[in-house]
Coordinates of C-alpha atoms and ligand atoms in Angstrom, one line a residue:
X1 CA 159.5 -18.3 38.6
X2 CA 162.3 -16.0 36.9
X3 CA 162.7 -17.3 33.5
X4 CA 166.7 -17.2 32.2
X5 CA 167.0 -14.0 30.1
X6 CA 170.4 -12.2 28.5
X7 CA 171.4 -9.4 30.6
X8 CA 172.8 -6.9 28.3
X9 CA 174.9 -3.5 29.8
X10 CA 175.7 -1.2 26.8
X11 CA 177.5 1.8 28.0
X12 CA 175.9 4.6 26.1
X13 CA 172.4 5.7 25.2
X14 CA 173.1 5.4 21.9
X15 CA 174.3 1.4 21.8
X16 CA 171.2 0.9 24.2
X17 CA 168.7 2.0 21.7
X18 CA 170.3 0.2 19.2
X19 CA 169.6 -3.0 21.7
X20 CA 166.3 -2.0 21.5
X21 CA 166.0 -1.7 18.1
X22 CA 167.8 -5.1 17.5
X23 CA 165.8 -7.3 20.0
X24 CA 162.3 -5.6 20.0
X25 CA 160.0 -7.4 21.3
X26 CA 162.3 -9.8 22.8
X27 CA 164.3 -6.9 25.0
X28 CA 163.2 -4.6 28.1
X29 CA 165.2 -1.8 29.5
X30 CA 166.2 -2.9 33.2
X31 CA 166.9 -0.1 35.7
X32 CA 166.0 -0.8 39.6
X33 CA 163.9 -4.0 38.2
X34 CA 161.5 -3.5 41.0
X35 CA 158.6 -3.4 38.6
X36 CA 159.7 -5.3 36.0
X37 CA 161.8 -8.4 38.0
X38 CA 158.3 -8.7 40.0
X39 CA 155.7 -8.9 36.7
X40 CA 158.7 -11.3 35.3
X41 CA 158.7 -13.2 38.3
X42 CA 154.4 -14.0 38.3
X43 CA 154.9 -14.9 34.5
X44 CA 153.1 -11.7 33.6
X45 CA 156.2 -10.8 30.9
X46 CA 159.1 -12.4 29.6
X47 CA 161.9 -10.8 27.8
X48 CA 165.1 -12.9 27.1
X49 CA 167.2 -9.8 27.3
X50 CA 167.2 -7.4 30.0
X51 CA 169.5 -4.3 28.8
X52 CA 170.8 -2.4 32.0
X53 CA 170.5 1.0 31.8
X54 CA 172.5 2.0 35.1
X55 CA 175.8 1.7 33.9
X56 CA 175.3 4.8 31.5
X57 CA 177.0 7.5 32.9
X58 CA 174.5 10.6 31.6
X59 CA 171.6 8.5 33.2
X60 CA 172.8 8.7 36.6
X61 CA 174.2 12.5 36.6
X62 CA 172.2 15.5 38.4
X63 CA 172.5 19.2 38.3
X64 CA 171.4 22.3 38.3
X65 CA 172.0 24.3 34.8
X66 CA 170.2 27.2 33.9
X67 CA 167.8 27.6 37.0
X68 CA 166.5 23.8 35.7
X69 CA 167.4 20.6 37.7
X70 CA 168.2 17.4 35.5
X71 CA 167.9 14.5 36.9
X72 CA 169.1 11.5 35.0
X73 CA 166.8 8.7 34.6
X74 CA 168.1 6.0 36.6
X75 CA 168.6 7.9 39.9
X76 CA 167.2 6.3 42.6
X77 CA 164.5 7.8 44.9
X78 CA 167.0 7.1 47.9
X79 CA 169.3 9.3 45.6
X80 CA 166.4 12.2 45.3
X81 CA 165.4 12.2 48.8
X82 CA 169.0 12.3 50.5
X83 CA 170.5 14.8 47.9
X84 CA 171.2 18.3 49.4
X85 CA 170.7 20.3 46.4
X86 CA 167.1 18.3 45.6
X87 CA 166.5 19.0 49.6
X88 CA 167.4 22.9 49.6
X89 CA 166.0 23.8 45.8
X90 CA 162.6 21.4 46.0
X91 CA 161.7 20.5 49.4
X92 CA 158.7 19.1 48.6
X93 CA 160.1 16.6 45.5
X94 CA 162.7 15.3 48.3
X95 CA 160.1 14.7 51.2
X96 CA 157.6 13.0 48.5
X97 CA 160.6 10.8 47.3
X98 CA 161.4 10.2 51.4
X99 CA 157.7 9.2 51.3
X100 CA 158.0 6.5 48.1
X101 CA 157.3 2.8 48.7
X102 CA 160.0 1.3 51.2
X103 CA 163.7 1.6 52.3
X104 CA 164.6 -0.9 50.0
X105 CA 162.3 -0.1 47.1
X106 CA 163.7 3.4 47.2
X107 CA 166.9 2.4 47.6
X108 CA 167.4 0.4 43.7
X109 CA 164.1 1.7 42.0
X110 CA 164.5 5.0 39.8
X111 CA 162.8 8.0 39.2
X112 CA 162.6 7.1 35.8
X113 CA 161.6 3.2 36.0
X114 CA 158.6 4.7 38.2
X115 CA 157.6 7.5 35.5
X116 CA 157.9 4.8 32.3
X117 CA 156.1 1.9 34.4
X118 CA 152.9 4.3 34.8
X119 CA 151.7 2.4 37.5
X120 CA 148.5 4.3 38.5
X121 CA 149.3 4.4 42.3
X122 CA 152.4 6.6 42.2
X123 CA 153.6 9.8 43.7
X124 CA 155.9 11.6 41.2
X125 CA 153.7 11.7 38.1
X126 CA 151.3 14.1 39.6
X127 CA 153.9 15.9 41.9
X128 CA 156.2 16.8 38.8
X129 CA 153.2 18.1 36.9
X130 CA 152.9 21.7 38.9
X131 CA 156.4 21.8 38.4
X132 CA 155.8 21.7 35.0
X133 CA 158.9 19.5 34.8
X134 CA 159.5 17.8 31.1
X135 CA 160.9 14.2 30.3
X136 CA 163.9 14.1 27.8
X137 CA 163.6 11.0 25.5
X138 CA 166.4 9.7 23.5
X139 CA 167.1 7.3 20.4
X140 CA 170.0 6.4 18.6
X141 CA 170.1 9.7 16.3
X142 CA 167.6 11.7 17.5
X143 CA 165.4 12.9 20.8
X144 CA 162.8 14.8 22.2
X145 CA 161.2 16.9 25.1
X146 CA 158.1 16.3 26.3
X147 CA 155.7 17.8 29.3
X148 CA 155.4 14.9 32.1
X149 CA 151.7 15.4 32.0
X150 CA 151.6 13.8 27.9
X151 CA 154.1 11.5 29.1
X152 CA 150.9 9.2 30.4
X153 CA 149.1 7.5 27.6
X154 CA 147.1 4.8 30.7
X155 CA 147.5 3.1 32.9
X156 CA 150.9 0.9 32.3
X157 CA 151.5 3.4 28.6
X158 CA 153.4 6.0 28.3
X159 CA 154.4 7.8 24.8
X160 CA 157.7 6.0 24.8
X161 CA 159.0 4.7 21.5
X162 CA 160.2 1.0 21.4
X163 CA 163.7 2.0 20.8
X164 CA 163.5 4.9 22.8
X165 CA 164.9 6.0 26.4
X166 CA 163.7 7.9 28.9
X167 CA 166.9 10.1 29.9
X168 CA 166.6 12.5 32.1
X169 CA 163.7 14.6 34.0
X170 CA 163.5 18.5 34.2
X171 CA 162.4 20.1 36.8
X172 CA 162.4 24.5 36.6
X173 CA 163.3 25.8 39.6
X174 CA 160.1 27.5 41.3
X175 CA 159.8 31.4 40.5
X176 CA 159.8 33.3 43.9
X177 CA 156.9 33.6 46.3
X178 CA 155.8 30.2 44.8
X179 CA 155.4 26.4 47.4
X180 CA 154.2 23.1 46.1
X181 CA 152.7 21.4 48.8
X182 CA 152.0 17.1 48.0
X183 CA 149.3 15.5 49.8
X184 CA 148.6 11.7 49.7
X185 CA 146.2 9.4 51.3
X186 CA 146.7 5.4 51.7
X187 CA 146.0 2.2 53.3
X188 CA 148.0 -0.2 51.1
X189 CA 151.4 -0.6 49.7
X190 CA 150.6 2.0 47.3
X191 CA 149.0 5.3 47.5
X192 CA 145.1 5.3 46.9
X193 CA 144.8 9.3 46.4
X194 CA 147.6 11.9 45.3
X195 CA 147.0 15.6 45.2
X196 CA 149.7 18.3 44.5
X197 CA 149.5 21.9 44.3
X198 CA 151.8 24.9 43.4
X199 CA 151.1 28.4 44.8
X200 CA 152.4 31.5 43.4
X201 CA 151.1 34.2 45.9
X202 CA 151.5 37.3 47.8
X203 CA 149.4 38.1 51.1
X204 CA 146.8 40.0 49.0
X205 CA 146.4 37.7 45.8
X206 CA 146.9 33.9 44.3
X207 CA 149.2 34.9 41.3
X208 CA 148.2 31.0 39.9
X209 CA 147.3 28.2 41.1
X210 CA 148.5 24.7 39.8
X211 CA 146.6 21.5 40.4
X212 CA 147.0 17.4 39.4
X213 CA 145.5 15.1 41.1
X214 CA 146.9 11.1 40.4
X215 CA 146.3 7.2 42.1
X216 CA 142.5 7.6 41.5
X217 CA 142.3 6.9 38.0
X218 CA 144.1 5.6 35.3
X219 CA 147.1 8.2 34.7
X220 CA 147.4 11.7 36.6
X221 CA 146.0 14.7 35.6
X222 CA 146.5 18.6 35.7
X223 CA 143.0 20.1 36.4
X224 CA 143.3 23.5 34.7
X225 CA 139.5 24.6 35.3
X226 CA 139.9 24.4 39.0
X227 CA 143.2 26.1 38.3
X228 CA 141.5 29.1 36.5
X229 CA 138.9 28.9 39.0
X230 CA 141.7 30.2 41.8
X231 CA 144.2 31.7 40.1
X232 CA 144.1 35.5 39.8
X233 CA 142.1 35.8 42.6
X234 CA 142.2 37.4 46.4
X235 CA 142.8 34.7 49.2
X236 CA 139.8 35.0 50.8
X237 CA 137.8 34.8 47.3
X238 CA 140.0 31.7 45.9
X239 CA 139.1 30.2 50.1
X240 CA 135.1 31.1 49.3
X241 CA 135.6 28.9 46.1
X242 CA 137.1 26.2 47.5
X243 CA 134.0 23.9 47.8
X244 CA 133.2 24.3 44.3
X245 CA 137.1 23.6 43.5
X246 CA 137.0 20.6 45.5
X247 CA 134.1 19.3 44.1
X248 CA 135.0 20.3 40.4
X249 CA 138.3 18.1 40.6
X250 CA 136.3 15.2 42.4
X251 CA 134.4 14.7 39.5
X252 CA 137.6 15.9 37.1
X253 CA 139.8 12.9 38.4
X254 CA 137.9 9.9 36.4
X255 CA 137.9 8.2 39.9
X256 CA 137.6 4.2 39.5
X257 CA 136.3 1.8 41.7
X258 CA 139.3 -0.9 42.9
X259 CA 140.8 -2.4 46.1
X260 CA 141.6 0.8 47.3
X261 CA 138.4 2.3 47.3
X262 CA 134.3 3.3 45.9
X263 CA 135.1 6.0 42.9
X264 CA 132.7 8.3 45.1
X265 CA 135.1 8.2 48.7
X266 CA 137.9 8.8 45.9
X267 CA 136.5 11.7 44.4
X268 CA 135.5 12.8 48.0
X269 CA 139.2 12.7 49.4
X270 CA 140.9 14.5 46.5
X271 CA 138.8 17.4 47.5
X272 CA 139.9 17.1 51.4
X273 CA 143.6 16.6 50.0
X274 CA 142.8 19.4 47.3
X275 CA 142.2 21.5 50.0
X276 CA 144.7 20.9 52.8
X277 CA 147.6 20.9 50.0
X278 CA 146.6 24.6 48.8
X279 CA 146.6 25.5 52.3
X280 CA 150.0 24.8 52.9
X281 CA 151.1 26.0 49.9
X282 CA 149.8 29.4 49.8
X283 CA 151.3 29.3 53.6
X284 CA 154.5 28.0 52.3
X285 CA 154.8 30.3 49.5
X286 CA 154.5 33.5 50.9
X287 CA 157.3 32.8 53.6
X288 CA 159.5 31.4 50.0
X289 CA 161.1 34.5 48.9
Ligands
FAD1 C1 156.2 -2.6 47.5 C2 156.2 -1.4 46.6 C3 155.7 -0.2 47.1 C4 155.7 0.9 46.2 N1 155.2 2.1 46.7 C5 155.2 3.2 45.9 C6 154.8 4.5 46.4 O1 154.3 4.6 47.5 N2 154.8 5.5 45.6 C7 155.4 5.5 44.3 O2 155.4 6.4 43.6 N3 155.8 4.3 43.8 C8 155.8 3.2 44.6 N4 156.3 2.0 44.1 C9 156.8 2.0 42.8 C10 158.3 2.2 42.8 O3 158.6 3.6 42.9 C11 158.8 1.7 41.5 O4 158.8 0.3 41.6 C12 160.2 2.1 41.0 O5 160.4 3.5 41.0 C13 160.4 1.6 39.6 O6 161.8 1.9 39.2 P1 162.8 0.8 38.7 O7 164.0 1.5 38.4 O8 162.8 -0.3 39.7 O9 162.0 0.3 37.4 P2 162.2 -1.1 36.6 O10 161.4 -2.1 37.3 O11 163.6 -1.3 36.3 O12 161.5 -0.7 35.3 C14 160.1 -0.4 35.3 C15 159.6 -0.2 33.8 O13 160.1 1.0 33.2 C16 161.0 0.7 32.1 N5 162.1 1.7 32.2 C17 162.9 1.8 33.3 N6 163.7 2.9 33.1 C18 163.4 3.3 31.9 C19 164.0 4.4 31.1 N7 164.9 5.2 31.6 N8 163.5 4.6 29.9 C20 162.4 3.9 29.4 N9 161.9 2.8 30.1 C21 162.4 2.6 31.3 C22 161.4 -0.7 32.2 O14 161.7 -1.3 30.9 C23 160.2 -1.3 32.9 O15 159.2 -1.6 31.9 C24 156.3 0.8 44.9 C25 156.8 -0.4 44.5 C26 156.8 -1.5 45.3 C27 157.5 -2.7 44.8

């Protein structure tokens, strides 16, 4: 049962770390709550105040500056996958958000709840990795950038001070002639394997090839061997390799045994996924001028 807790709505980012600060172990930032109302709920964690993040006007703003789209922490994935300009700049980041959880999950739980809650079975940890997209985190006085793929510590950690906020995500628009293409594979609420790839190609060559694989183990992963394996190289080369590629980030994704599957059938789909996602993006990307 939901235990009585304080709930707290400071209207900067500024007043919210200073929460933070002030109640430390005692306080949690809230956003959709549909992580942190449900551990709260089975007992798991109990915070007397819940300091809602929401209300903070930076946190739910998105635009594009600068050929870089910021997305403010506490946008909702219903947000991400209706939005026009998220739909006509990164196709692929709204149909994965289109594609999270449920209606109603999507509807109150944000982008950035999902990325600080490091659940392992999520989608946009490993999709925002071949964007190279960065997290913006933000005390009272001070902040910081950081590449999505250190954001992961494990499973349930992220590098996230206790008096720290995530703010905002960054995604770079893609360069021309370059897809992402997100592939994911499920039989439970959650996804069980998550494989994204961004092509940069024309019709005779694989300009680079970027690769993370997430869901199988504890946190998601760039794979930058396979990466080098198929970058750089003609497509009919880069297709010859692709058995070694697929095998290579099989055994790269620290696959783990769990309800969702044997660590071996893991390893043994993100190839299959690993292989159908590159398709479609080097199709994708040479149509993408
Ligand atoms: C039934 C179900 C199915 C799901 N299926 C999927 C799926 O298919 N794919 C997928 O990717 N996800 C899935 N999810 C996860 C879902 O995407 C997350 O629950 C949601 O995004 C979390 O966001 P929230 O705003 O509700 O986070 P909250 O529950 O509010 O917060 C989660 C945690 O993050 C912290 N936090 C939140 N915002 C910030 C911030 N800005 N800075 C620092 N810390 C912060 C909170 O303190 C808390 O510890 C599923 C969830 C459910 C319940």
């Amino acid at each position: 049962m939901l235990q009585p807790f304080r709930l707290e709505e400071p209207p900067s980012i500024g007043e919210a770390s200073q929460l933070l600060a002030r109640y430390g172990d005692s306080a949690k930032l809230y956003a959709g709550g549909t992580e942190l109302l449900l551990v709260m709920k089975e007992g798991l964690l109990q915070y007397e105040h819940l300091i809602n993040i929401k209300l903070i006007p930076e946190l739910t703003r998105m635009a594009i500056q600068d050929g870089v789209l910021h997305i403010g922490a506490a946008i909702t994935h219903r947000t991400l996958e209706q939005s026009p300009l998220v739909q006509r700049h990164f196709p692929t980041l709204a149909g994965v958000e289109a594609n999270v959880a449920n209606v109603r999950v999507r509807e109150v739980g944000t982008l950035g709840g999902n990325l600080c809650f490091a659940e392992p079975h999520a989608d946009p940890g490993t999709l925002l990795q071949v964007y190279d997209a960065t997290v913006q985190l933000e005390r009272h006085g001070s902040s910081r950038q950081l590449p999505v793929e250190e954001l992961f510590v494990d499973s349930f950690e992220v590098d996230i001070e206790e008096d720290e906020l995530l703010t905002s995500i960054q995604v770079p628009v893609l360069v021309p002639n370059t897809a992402v293409a997100y592939r994911k594979f499920g039989f439970l609420e959650r996804p069980s394997v998550g494989v994204a790839v961004a092509v940069t190609a024309t019709p005779e060559q694989l300009h680079t090839v970027k690769l993370a694989v997430g869901c199988v183990g504890p946190i998601p992963r760039r794979m930058r061997e396979v990466e080098d394996l198929l970058s750089g190289k003609g497509i009919d080369d880069a297709r010859g390799a692709m058995e070694t590629a697929m095998q290579m980030a099989g055994q790269a994704a620290d696959a783990v045994t769990d309800l969702h599957g044997s660590a071996e059938y893991k390893a043994y789909l993100v190839g299959v996924l690993l292989r159908q996602a590159f398709e479609e993006a080097y199709e994708t990307a040479l149509v993408t001028a």
